[in-house]
Structure formats: structure tokens, C-alpha cells
Short mmCIF file of C-alpha atoms and ligand atoms in Angstrom, two decimals:
data_model
loop_
_atom_site.label_atom_id
_atom_site.label_comp_id
_atom_site.label_asym_id
_atom_site.label_seq_id
_atom_site.Cartn_x
_atom_site.Cartn_y
_atom_site.Cartn_z
CA MET A 30 -1.26 -10.48 7.47
CA LYS A 31 2.19 -11.34 6.17
CA ILE A 32 2.89 -11.95 2.52
CA ALA A 33 6.04 -13.33 0.91
CA ILE A 34 7.38 -12.84 -2.62
CA PRO A 35 10.46 -14.46 -4.18
CA VAL A 36 12.67 -11.57 -5.34
CA ASP A 37 15.97 -10.99 -7.13
CA GLU A 38 17.35 -8.24 -4.91
CA LYS A 39 17.16 -6.93 -1.36
CA ASP A 40 15.63 -3.67 -2.45
CA MET A 41 12.05 -2.38 -2.71
CA GLY A 42 12.64 -1.69 -6.40
CA THR A 43 13.29 -5.38 -6.99
CA LYS A 44 11.72 -7.62 -9.58
CA VAL A 45 9.94 -10.86 -8.80
CA CYS A 46 12.19 -13.91 -9.17
CA VAL A 47 10.93 -16.48 -11.68
CA SER A 48 11.78 -19.41 -9.40
CA PHE A 49 10.20 -19.93 -5.99
CA GLY A 50 12.58 -22.64 -4.77
CA ARG A 51 15.77 -21.06 -6.05
CA THR A 52 15.05 -17.39 -5.47
CA PRO A 53 17.92 -15.65 -3.64
CA TYR A 54 15.60 -13.74 -1.29
CA PHE A 55 12.05 -13.46 -0.10
CA LEU A 56 10.45 -10.09 0.40
CA ILE A 57 8.18 -10.27 3.44
CA TYR A 58 5.53 -7.57 3.65
CA ASP A 59 3.26 -7.06 6.63
CA THR A 60 -0.03 -5.50 5.55
CA GLU A 61 -0.78 -4.23 9.05
CA THR A 62 2.50 -2.55 9.94
CA LYS A 63 3.26 -1.85 6.23
CA LYS A 64 6.81 -2.93 6.93
CA SER A 65 9.01 -4.89 4.57
CA THR A 66 11.85 -7.20 5.42
CA PHE A 67 14.06 -9.48 3.36
CA LEU A 68 14.83 -13.07 4.06
CA ASP A 69 17.69 -15.08 2.58
CA ASN A 70 16.54 -18.26 0.87
CA SER A 71 18.84 -20.97 2.17
CA ALA A 72 17.38 -23.40 -0.39
CA ALA A 73 18.77 -21.42 -3.36
CA ALA A 74 21.93 -23.51 -3.68
CA SER A 75 20.39 -26.92 -2.94
CA ALA A 76 21.21 -29.87 -5.16
CA GLY A 77 17.58 -30.92 -5.18
CA GLY A 78 14.34 -30.42 -3.33
CA ALA A 79 14.84 -26.65 -3.18
CA GLY A 80 11.09 -26.07 -3.32
CA ILE A 81 10.56 -28.22 -0.24
CA LYS A 82 13.19 -26.34 1.73
CA ALA A 83 11.92 -22.96 0.59
CA ALA A 84 8.36 -23.91 1.57
CA GLN A 85 9.67 -24.90 4.99
CA THR A 86 11.24 -21.44 5.35
CA ILE A 87 7.99 -19.75 4.37
CA ALA A 88 5.97 -21.86 6.79
CA ASP A 89 8.45 -21.20 9.62
CA ASN A 90 8.09 -17.46 9.16
CA GLU A 91 4.35 -17.45 9.75
CA ILE A 92 3.48 -16.20 6.33
CA ASN A 93 -0.21 -16.07 5.35
CA ALA A 94 0.10 -15.71 1.59
CA LEU A 95 2.77 -16.33 -1.02
CA LEU A 96 2.82 -14.36 -4.26
CA THR A 97 4.82 -16.19 -6.90
CA PRO A 98 4.88 -16.71 -10.66
CA ARG A 99 5.22 -20.50 -10.32
CA CYS A 100 5.42 -23.17 -7.70
CA GLY A 101 6.24 -26.87 -7.81
CA GLU A 102 3.98 -29.67 -6.68
CA ASN A 103 5.86 -30.67 -3.53
CA ALA A 104 6.21 -27.10 -2.32
CA SER A 105 2.58 -26.20 -3.01
CA GLY A 106 1.41 -29.29 -1.12
CA LEU A 107 3.44 -28.28 1.91
CA LEU A 108 2.25 -24.69 1.76
CA LYS A 109 -1.32 -25.88 1.56
CA ASP A 110 -0.76 -28.11 4.61
CA ALA A 111 0.64 -25.10 6.43
CA GLY A 112 -2.48 -23.12 5.54
CA ILE A 113 -0.64 -20.68 3.29
CA ARG A 114 -2.47 -19.47 0.22
CA ILE A 115 -0.58 -19.08 -3.06
CA PHE A 116 -1.37 -16.26 -5.46
CA LYS A 117 -0.04 -15.77 -8.96
CA THR A 118 2.00 -12.64 -9.57
CA ILE A 119 0.96 -10.56 -12.59
CA ASN A 120 3.59 -7.82 -12.52
CA VAL A 121 7.33 -7.73 -13.02
CA GLN A 122 7.96 -5.43 -10.03
CA ALA A 123 7.45 -6.86 -6.56
CA GLN A 124 5.86 -3.64 -5.28
CA ASP A 125 3.18 -3.68 -8.01
CA ASN A 126 2.18 -7.18 -6.96
CA ILE A 127 1.82 -6.08 -3.35
CA ASP A 128 -0.43 -3.21 -4.44
CA ASP A 129 -2.50 -5.47 -6.68
CA PHE A 130 -2.77 -8.11 -3.97
CA ILE A 131 -4.12 -5.55 -1.50
CA ALA A 132 -6.53 -4.32 -4.16
CA GLY A 133 -7.72 -7.91 -4.57
CA LYS A 134 -6.52 -8.20 -8.15
CA LEU A 135 -4.40 -11.35 -7.82
CA SER A 136 -5.95 -14.75 -8.29
CA LEU A 137 -4.96 -18.05 -6.71
CA LEU A 138 -2.20 -19.92 -8.52
CA ASN A 139 -3.76 -23.00 -9.97
CA GLU A 140 -1.33 -24.37 -12.52
CA ILE A 141 1.12 -26.30 -10.41
CA HIS A 142 4.02 -27.79 -12.32
CA ALA A 143 5.28 -31.25 -11.51
CA GLY A 144 8.78 -30.04 -10.63
CA PHE A 145 12.07 -31.54 -11.73
CA HIS A 146 12.57 -34.37 -9.32
CA GLY A 147 16.03 -35.58 -8.64
CA HIS A 148 18.52 -33.25 -10.14
CA GLY A 149 18.42 -29.53 -9.78
CA GLY A 150 14.68 -29.31 -9.26
CA ASN A 151 12.88 -26.44 -7.66
CA MET B 8 36.38 -57.56 -20.71
CA ARG B 9 33.90 -54.85 -19.82
CA ILE B 10 33.32 -52.21 -22.45
CA ALA B 11 31.18 -49.16 -21.70
CA VAL B 12 29.60 -47.24 -24.56
CA LEU B 13 29.00 -43.54 -23.95
CA SER B 14 27.75 -40.46 -25.70
CA GLY B 15 27.19 -36.90 -24.64
CA LYS B 16 23.53 -36.98 -25.57
CA GLY B 17 20.82 -39.38 -26.70
CA GLY B 18 20.32 -40.30 -30.34
CA THR B 19 24.02 -40.32 -31.16
CA GLY B 20 24.17 -44.02 -31.95
CA LYS B 21 25.23 -45.36 -28.56
CA THR B 22 22.65 -48.14 -28.62
CA LEU B 23 23.34 -48.93 -32.29
CA VAL B 24 27.01 -49.42 -31.47
CA SER B 25 26.59 -51.42 -28.26
CA VAL B 26 23.83 -53.67 -29.59
CA ASN B 27 25.68 -54.49 -32.80
CA LEU B 28 29.02 -55.04 -31.08
CA ALA B 29 27.40 -57.40 -28.57
CA ALA B 30 25.67 -59.31 -31.39
CA THR B 31 28.94 -59.49 -33.33
CA ALA B 32 30.80 -60.86 -30.31
CA LYS B 33 28.16 -63.65 -30.16
CA MET B 34 28.84 -65.17 -26.68
CA SER B 35 28.49 -61.88 -24.92
CA ILE B 36 26.62 -59.88 -22.33
CA TYR B 37 24.68 -56.73 -23.11
CA ILE B 38 23.68 -54.52 -20.18
CA ASP B 39 21.35 -51.59 -20.72
CA CYS B 40 22.13 -49.04 -18.00
CA ASP B 41 20.11 -46.29 -19.67
CA VAL B 42 17.48 -47.01 -17.04
CA GLU B 43 15.29 -44.00 -17.71
CA GLU B 44 14.86 -44.96 -21.34
CA PRO B 45 16.17 -48.46 -21.99
CA ASN B 46 15.76 -49.52 -25.61
CA GLY B 47 18.39 -52.20 -26.24
CA TYR B 48 15.81 -54.91 -25.55
CA LEU B 49 13.71 -53.63 -28.44
CA PHE B 50 16.55 -54.72 -30.74
CA PHE B 51 17.40 -57.99 -29.03
CA LYS B 52 13.81 -59.05 -28.32
CA PRO B 53 15.12 -61.36 -25.58
CA GLU B 54 13.44 -64.64 -24.70
CA ASP B 55 12.92 -66.41 -21.36
CA VAL B 56 12.81 -63.07 -19.60
CA GLN B 57 13.13 -63.15 -15.83
CA GLU B 58 12.32 -60.10 -13.81
CA GLU B 59 13.33 -58.87 -10.40
CA ALA B 60 12.01 -55.84 -8.55
CA ILE B 61 14.54 -53.37 -7.19
CA SER B 62 13.70 -51.60 -3.98
CA VAL B 63 15.35 -49.04 -1.79
CA LYS B 64 14.83 -48.12 1.84
CA ILE B 65 12.85 -44.98 2.56
CA PRO B 66 12.40 -43.46 6.00
CA LYS B 67 9.04 -43.77 7.67
CA VAL B 68 8.12 -41.54 10.56
CA ASP B 69 6.27 -42.30 13.74
CA ASN B 70 4.81 -38.90 14.55
CA GLU B 71 4.03 -40.04 18.11
CA LEU B 72 7.77 -40.27 18.80
CA CYS B 73 8.92 -37.29 16.75
CA ASN B 74 9.44 -34.17 18.84
CA GLY B 75 10.14 -31.83 15.94
CA CYS B 76 13.81 -31.24 16.70
CA ARG B 77 14.47 -31.10 12.92
CA LYS B 78 17.89 -32.69 13.12
CA CYS B 79 16.90 -34.98 10.27
CA ILE B 80 15.81 -32.04 8.09
CA GLY B 81 19.09 -30.24 8.65
CA PHE B 82 20.97 -33.37 7.68
CA CYS B 83 19.13 -34.33 4.49
CA LYS B 84 21.04 -32.70 1.67
CA PHE B 85 18.35 -33.68 -0.82
CA ASN B 86 15.65 -31.78 1.10
CA ALA B 87 13.37 -34.79 1.18
CA LEU B 88 12.03 -33.91 4.62
CA ALA B 89 9.88 -31.08 5.95
CA TYR B 90 8.17 -30.33 9.24
CA ILE B 91 4.84 -28.61 8.84
CA LYS B 92 2.05 -28.25 11.39
CA ASP B 93 3.71 -30.53 13.96
CA LYS B 94 4.21 -33.30 11.46
CA LEU B 95 7.28 -34.63 9.74
CA ILE B 96 6.70 -35.25 6.04
CA VAL B 97 8.88 -37.48 3.87
CA PHE B 98 8.97 -36.94 0.11
CA ASP B 99 9.65 -40.46 -1.05
CA GLU B 100 10.58 -39.61 -4.63
CA VAL B 101 13.08 -36.96 -3.53
CA CYS B 102 14.78 -39.24 -0.97
CA HIS B 103 18.06 -40.85 -2.09
CA SER B 104 17.94 -43.60 0.54
CA CYS B 105 21.12 -42.71 2.37
CA SER B 106 19.65 -43.84 5.75
CA GLY B 107 21.32 -40.87 7.44
CA CYS B 108 18.18 -39.42 8.98
CA VAL B 109 17.15 -42.80 10.38
CA MET B 110 20.51 -43.23 12.05
CA LEU B 111 20.68 -39.81 13.59
CA CYS B 112 17.14 -39.32 14.88
CA PRO B 113 17.59 -39.00 18.66
CA GLU B 114 13.98 -40.07 19.33
CA LYS B 115 14.10 -43.19 17.13
CA ALA B 116 11.05 -41.80 15.39
CA LEU B 117 12.32 -42.86 11.97
CA SER B 118 12.43 -46.39 10.69
CA GLU B 119 12.86 -47.81 7.19
CA LYS B 120 10.37 -49.19 4.73
CA GLU B 121 11.00 -50.83 1.38
CA LYS B 122 9.95 -49.03 -1.74
CA ILE B 123 10.11 -50.48 -5.23
CA ILE B 124 11.75 -48.03 -7.65
CA GLY B 125 12.25 -50.19 -10.71
CA ARG B 126 13.25 -53.61 -11.99
CA VAL B 127 15.87 -55.53 -13.85
CA GLN B 128 15.12 -58.04 -16.59
CA LYS B 129 17.34 -60.78 -17.87
CA GLY B 130 16.78 -62.72 -21.06
CA THR B 131 18.66 -64.19 -23.99
CA SER B 132 18.84 -63.35 -27.66
CA ASP B 133 20.79 -65.97 -29.64
CA GLN B 134 23.94 -66.28 -27.54
CA VAL B 135 23.75 -62.81 -26.03
CA ALA B 136 22.64 -62.45 -22.42
CA VAL B 137 20.53 -59.31 -22.34
CA TYR B 138 20.15 -57.35 -19.11
CA THR B 139 17.86 -54.36 -18.87
CA GLY B 140 17.37 -51.92 -16.03
CA ILE B 141 14.11 -50.01 -15.82
CA LEU B 142 13.59 -47.10 -13.44
CA ASN B 143 10.02 -46.19 -12.55
CA VAL B 144 8.97 -42.74 -13.74
CA GLY B 145 9.54 -39.93 -11.24
CA GLU B 146 12.12 -41.74 -9.10
CA ALA B 147 15.03 -39.71 -7.74
CA SER B 148 17.92 -41.90 -8.80
CA GLY B 149 18.64 -44.82 -11.11
CA ILE B 150 21.83 -45.73 -9.26
CA PRO B 151 20.36 -48.65 -7.25
CA VAL B 152 19.09 -50.24 -10.48
CA ILE B 153 22.45 -49.76 -12.23
CA LYS B 154 24.33 -51.14 -9.23
CA LYS B 155 22.19 -54.25 -9.29
CA LEU B 156 22.81 -54.75 -13.03
CA LEU B 157 26.55 -54.41 -12.73
CA VAL B 158 27.12 -56.30 -9.48
CA GLU B 159 25.20 -59.21 -10.93
CA ASN B 160 27.62 -59.37 -13.86
CA LYS B 161 30.87 -58.72 -12.10
CA LEU B 162 31.94 -62.36 -11.95
CA LYS B 163 31.37 -63.03 -15.61
CA ALA B 164 34.19 -60.83 -16.82
CA ASP B 165 35.51 -63.59 -19.10
CA LYS B 166 32.81 -62.83 -21.66
CA HIS B 167 32.71 -59.61 -23.61
CA THR B 168 30.37 -57.36 -21.69
CA PHE B 169 28.90 -54.27 -23.32
CA ILE B 170 27.48 -51.60 -21.08
CA ASP B 171 25.05 -49.24 -22.80
CA CYS B 172 25.39 -46.16 -20.59
CA PRO B 173 22.85 -43.40 -19.96
CA PRO B 174 23.46 -40.33 -22.16
CA GLY B 175 25.37 -37.36 -20.76
CA SER B 176 27.83 -37.30 -17.89
CA ALA B 177 25.63 -37.46 -14.78
CA CYS B 178 26.21 -39.65 -11.74
CA THR B 179 24.41 -42.58 -13.39
CA VAL B 180 27.03 -42.54 -16.16
CA ILE B 181 29.84 -42.50 -13.62
CA GLU B 182 28.27 -45.48 -11.88
CA SER B 183 28.01 -47.28 -15.24
CA ILE B 184 31.67 -46.85 -16.21
CA LYS B 185 33.23 -47.37 -12.77
CA ASP B 186 34.35 -50.94 -13.38
CA ALA B 187 34.69 -50.78 -17.16
CA ASP B 188 38.01 -51.82 -18.70
CA TYR B 189 37.47 -49.68 -21.74
CA CYS B 190 35.18 -46.86 -22.86
CA ILE B 191 33.88 -46.29 -26.36
CA LEU B 192 32.76 -42.74 -27.05
CA VAL B 193 30.28 -42.40 -29.90
CA ALA B 194 30.34 -39.07 -31.73
CA GLU B 195 28.33 -37.33 -34.42
CA PRO B 196 30.01 -35.27 -37.15
CA THR B 197 28.67 -31.85 -36.13
CA LEU B 198 29.87 -28.98 -33.97
CA PHE B 199 27.23 -29.85 -31.42
CA GLY B 200 28.53 -33.41 -31.61
CA VAL B 201 31.99 -32.15 -30.65
CA HIS B 202 30.53 -30.41 -27.63
CA ASN B 203 28.85 -33.66 -26.53
CA LEU B 204 31.97 -35.68 -27.24
CA ASN B 205 34.05 -33.30 -25.15
CA MET B 206 31.76 -33.88 -22.15
CA VAL B 207 32.28 -37.64 -22.10
CA TYR B 208 35.93 -37.28 -23.11
CA GLU B 209 36.57 -35.21 -19.99
CA LEU B 210 34.67 -37.71 -17.89
CA VAL B 211 36.66 -40.77 -19.00
CA ARG B 212 39.91 -38.88 -18.57
CA LEU B 213 38.88 -37.83 -15.08
CA PHE B 214 38.28 -41.47 -14.19
CA GLY B 215 41.52 -42.59 -15.80
CA LYS B 216 39.78 -44.93 -18.24
CA GLN B 217 41.17 -46.19 -21.51
CA TYR B 218 39.05 -44.91 -24.33
CA GLY B 219 38.57 -44.55 -28.06
CA VAL B 220 36.06 -42.93 -30.37
CA ILE B 221 33.69 -44.37 -32.94
CA LEU B 222 32.63 -41.74 -35.43
CA ASN B 223 29.01 -42.29 -36.41
CA LYS B 224 26.97 -40.92 -39.35
CA CYS B 225 30.11 -40.05 -41.32
CA LEU B 226 29.74 -38.21 -44.63
CA GLU B 227 32.32 -37.30 -47.25
CA GLU B 228 32.53 -33.75 -46.00
CA GLU B 229 34.63 -32.37 -43.17
CA ASN B 230 33.97 -33.99 -39.79
CA PRO B 231 34.39 -31.68 -36.78
CA ALA B 232 34.39 -34.67 -34.38
CA GLU B 233 37.23 -36.27 -36.33
CA LYS B 234 39.14 -33.02 -36.26
CA PHE B 235 38.67 -32.85 -32.50
CA CYS B 236 40.06 -36.40 -32.11
CA LEU B 237 43.10 -35.61 -34.23
CA GLU B 238 43.79 -32.42 -32.29
CA LYS B 239 43.49 -34.14 -28.91
CA ASN B 240 45.27 -37.24 -30.07
CA ILE B 241 42.28 -39.47 -29.33
CA LYS B 242 42.27 -42.94 -30.82
CA ILE B 243 39.68 -43.35 -33.58
CA LEU B 244 38.46 -46.94 -33.48
CA GLY B 245 36.46 -46.69 -36.65
CA ARG B 246 33.88 -44.89 -38.72
CA ILE B 247 30.26 -45.80 -39.36
CA PRO B 248 29.10 -44.19 -42.59
CA PHE B 249 25.85 -42.28 -42.88
CA ASP B 250 23.79 -44.86 -44.68
CA THR B 251 20.04 -45.01 -45.21
CA GLU B 252 19.92 -48.81 -45.14
CA LEU B 253 21.55 -48.86 -41.71
CA GLY B 254 19.29 -46.03 -40.61
CA THR B 255 16.20 -47.97 -41.68
CA LEU B 256 17.31 -51.19 -39.98
CA ASN B 257 18.06 -49.23 -36.86
CA SER B 258 14.78 -47.35 -36.78
CA ASN B 259 12.94 -50.65 -37.26
CA ALA B 260 14.78 -51.91 -34.16
CA GLU B 261 16.67 -54.54 -36.15
CA ILE B 262 20.20 -55.58 -35.33
CA ALA B 263 22.08 -54.73 -38.51
CA VAL B 264 24.79 -57.40 -38.13
CA ARG B 265 22.15 -60.11 -37.96
CA LYS B 266 20.55 -58.86 -41.17
CA SER B 267 23.46 -58.26 -43.46
CA GLU B 268 27.00 -59.53 -44.05
CA LYS B 269 28.08 -56.05 -44.95
CA TYR B 270 27.35 -54.74 -41.46
CA LEU B 271 28.70 -57.85 -39.80
CA ASP B 272 32.01 -57.19 -41.54
CA MET B 273 31.94 -53.57 -40.50
CA PHE B 274 31.22 -54.28 -36.82
CA SER B 275 33.70 -57.19 -36.76
CA LEU B 276 36.41 -54.71 -37.72
CA LEU B 277 35.21 -52.34 -35.00
CA LEU B 278 35.18 -55.13 -32.43
CA GLU B 279 38.69 -56.10 -33.43
CA ALA B 280 39.83 -52.51 -33.09
CA VAL B 281 38.35 -52.37 -29.59
CA THR B 282 39.76 -55.69 -28.37
CA ARG B 283 43.19 -54.74 -29.67
CA GLU B 284 43.10 -51.70 -27.39
CA VAL B 285 42.34 -53.49 -24.14
S1 SF4 C 21 15.28 -36.11 14.00
FE1 SF4 C 21 13.67 -37.47 14.71
S2 SF4 C 21 12.66 -36.35 16.35
FE2 SF4 C 21 13.88 -34.87 15.21
S3 SF4 C 21 12.43 -34.05 13.72
FE3 SF4 C 21 13.50 -35.73 12.72
S4 SF4 C 21 12.16 -37.49 13.08
FE4 SF4 C 21 11.53 -35.91 14.50
S1 SF4 C 22 17.32 -41.32 3.87
FE1 SF4 C 22 18.82 -39.73 3.38
S2 SF4 C 22 17.99 -38.81 1.51
FE2 SF4 C 22 16.32 -39.97 2.43
S3 SF4 C 22 15.24 -38.50 3.69
FE3 SF4 C 22 16.74 -39.50 5.01
S4 SF4 C 22 18.53 -38.15 4.95
FE4 SF4 C 22 17.23 -37.59 3.22
#
């Protein structure tokens, strides 16, 4: 299965990015091949609706699970429609979250914030 | 004459100034363009209120016709569209109603539907015509409501028209001052007040508007906003003292000039100072 994490840098030592919609990159990790790749987030510089665009990117890349600290309402709705499950990160480092996810320690993200509609939302 | 009243943030006294100037001018028009939080009507308590709904056009998809080419998604700079599981999804409250996607869809899968985003109210309070714009919560943009308010009043430029602008310097403020003949900037006597004043000062200069400052909540002590005006050579139209009586009237949503001669005199002088400038 493929998991995605919003991250600050294109490096395995990277931290998780606090924003899903405006993260610069996504770390994509394949649990079967144990391979990692990085994906640019084209939504990062959007004027609005960044979460929607980022969710589209995640859905288009056939991701099965997203690990993120937060996620807006519009984006989470789309991800749900696409059959992607959202888990809440508990560690600062991306790698630690991958390990904890595989160990079954992450729980589903249930607080969904309403987003900042209109100007500069994510 | 159309006079816009601005401030860099809420709570500076923008509504106090516009409401009292409009009431002082008597035969005037007051337009509340602060559509996310209009409160001028609380002061005027207008009568014979008429209301009109404001709607915008939002794309509607026919998924039978849509082939998933995603041209519309690529075009929408507000990211109001997504294509998930062979279905195009429109996020109504993110859409800015530009109609672009509808025009460019090669399959004619998109059409337009009306969506109500707010309303405008018109009433009277003594001789003041009071217009209020109200944007529904969660809507993307107040611009259509503001446009409606201002277009409606374009022909009546013979009366003094006071435009109570939204706080800050966002696109709704720009829309509100576009056709104004003069801009009043309301400033508080603090360092933070100077920062807010500077924001609207740069905006009115950018748009080549005539402008002047009213210093609100003035105390005896040094006033950083006044200092800023002197340094930048900005016209000071007048000063409103920090005064508990005025504060109480204002927080009880009373129009000070209708309650006391003292304030009527004060705002008459301010109104004179403004009309002299235009
Ligand atoms: S442009 Fe038209 S056909 Fe293409 S995805 Fe959008 S709605 Fe569908
Ligand atoms: S009308 Fe304009 S803003 Fe609305 S979805 Fe279409 S392209 Fe985006």
C-alpha cells in the first residue's frame, strides 16, 4: 500500500509539514517495495482552495492512506470519496510516523477543521 | 460626493465616523459595505426596510456529458473543482463565479445555476437612506454584494454618500473605494494604529485617491498616528477625543450627533473639513 505524508523537505530526515494543503512536498512511501519518493505539491502557492488541489494530487497518485497533522473539511471529503483513509501523525519526524503507522499506532484523524474559505485557505 | 471611510482593522471607529457624518449631513446616503459584519444599521435602526437577495452563478455539472478531461480544473485558479472517482465535484463556496469553466468545457458538461450568497437592505432613518449589504456566512467573496450596493447608488451622486468600508485592505475594500471621490482614514493613537493606518494609506495612494485622516480616541499624550501624518504630510481632518460619554453612546449603538449638541458641533466641523477637501 502507498502512504503519503506532507513534508518540509525532500529528504528522509524531513519533518512533517503542519499544513496539508500548503505543504511543499509529499513523501510517498510504498509499504511493499519499501521505496520512498517525493512529490511536489502544486497547490502550495494557490490563492485559495489549496486543500482541494492537494487532495486531487493525492487521489491521482493512487495513495491508500494519508498521514497528516491536520486536514480541512473540503479536502477530507474528497479523500474520503476517493477511498483514502486519513491518519493523524503523532511524531515530528516523517520516518517515525511511517514506523508507527506500520506498527498500527496511528489513529484515524477525526477532528476536521472547517478550513479558511475564500482567502488563503488550506 | 462619495466619501469612503476606511481603517486598517476593525474597532478603530470607522462606523462611528461614517454613521455620525451621514447623520450630520442629514439628506445623505449611508452604505455599509462591511458585508461580513455590517453594523451601521444597528445605529440607524432604519424603517421601511426593503430587502433583495443577491445571487451569483455557480457551475453545475452533468456527469453524463463530462469525460474527465480536467480542462476546467486546470483553469480554475480558486481550486473550486476536483475530479474524483470519475466524477467532477464543484465546491460552491470556494467558487468565485467567473464562468470560465462553463465557457471552456469542450463537452458542454457545465451549465450555470443561481446561488444566493447574501442580500442588500434599504431603509430610511430620518433623512438618511441606509443601505446594508449582508454576506451569508462561509461565502467566498463579498464583491457581488458590494457591487450591487454601489451600482444602485451611482446615479445619486448629488447627495453626500458615505461608504463604510470593510476593515483592512483586501479586495472588498478596493471594490468599495473604486468610485469614491474622497477617502477618510480613521486612525487610533497607538503604534499598532500607525501600522494599520499605513496599510490603508498605501492603498489609497496606490489608487490615486484624495484622502485625509481623522484621529480617533485622542488623549493629551503623544499620538504616534498624528506623528505619522505630520511626517508623511497627510492632511489631518480632525480629532475625536477619547471620551467616555461618546464611548457609551457608541457602545449602546446610539448616533452621538442625534443625542447631543456637543457631538453635532464636533461632527459638523469634521464634515466641513471633508467637504472643503473635495
Ligand atoms: S472541462 Fe468539461 S468535460 Fe472536461 S472535466 Fe471539466 S466538465 Fe468534464
Ligand atoms: S466559475 Fe470560475 S471560480 Fe467557479 S469553478 Fe468555474 S472556473 Fe472556478
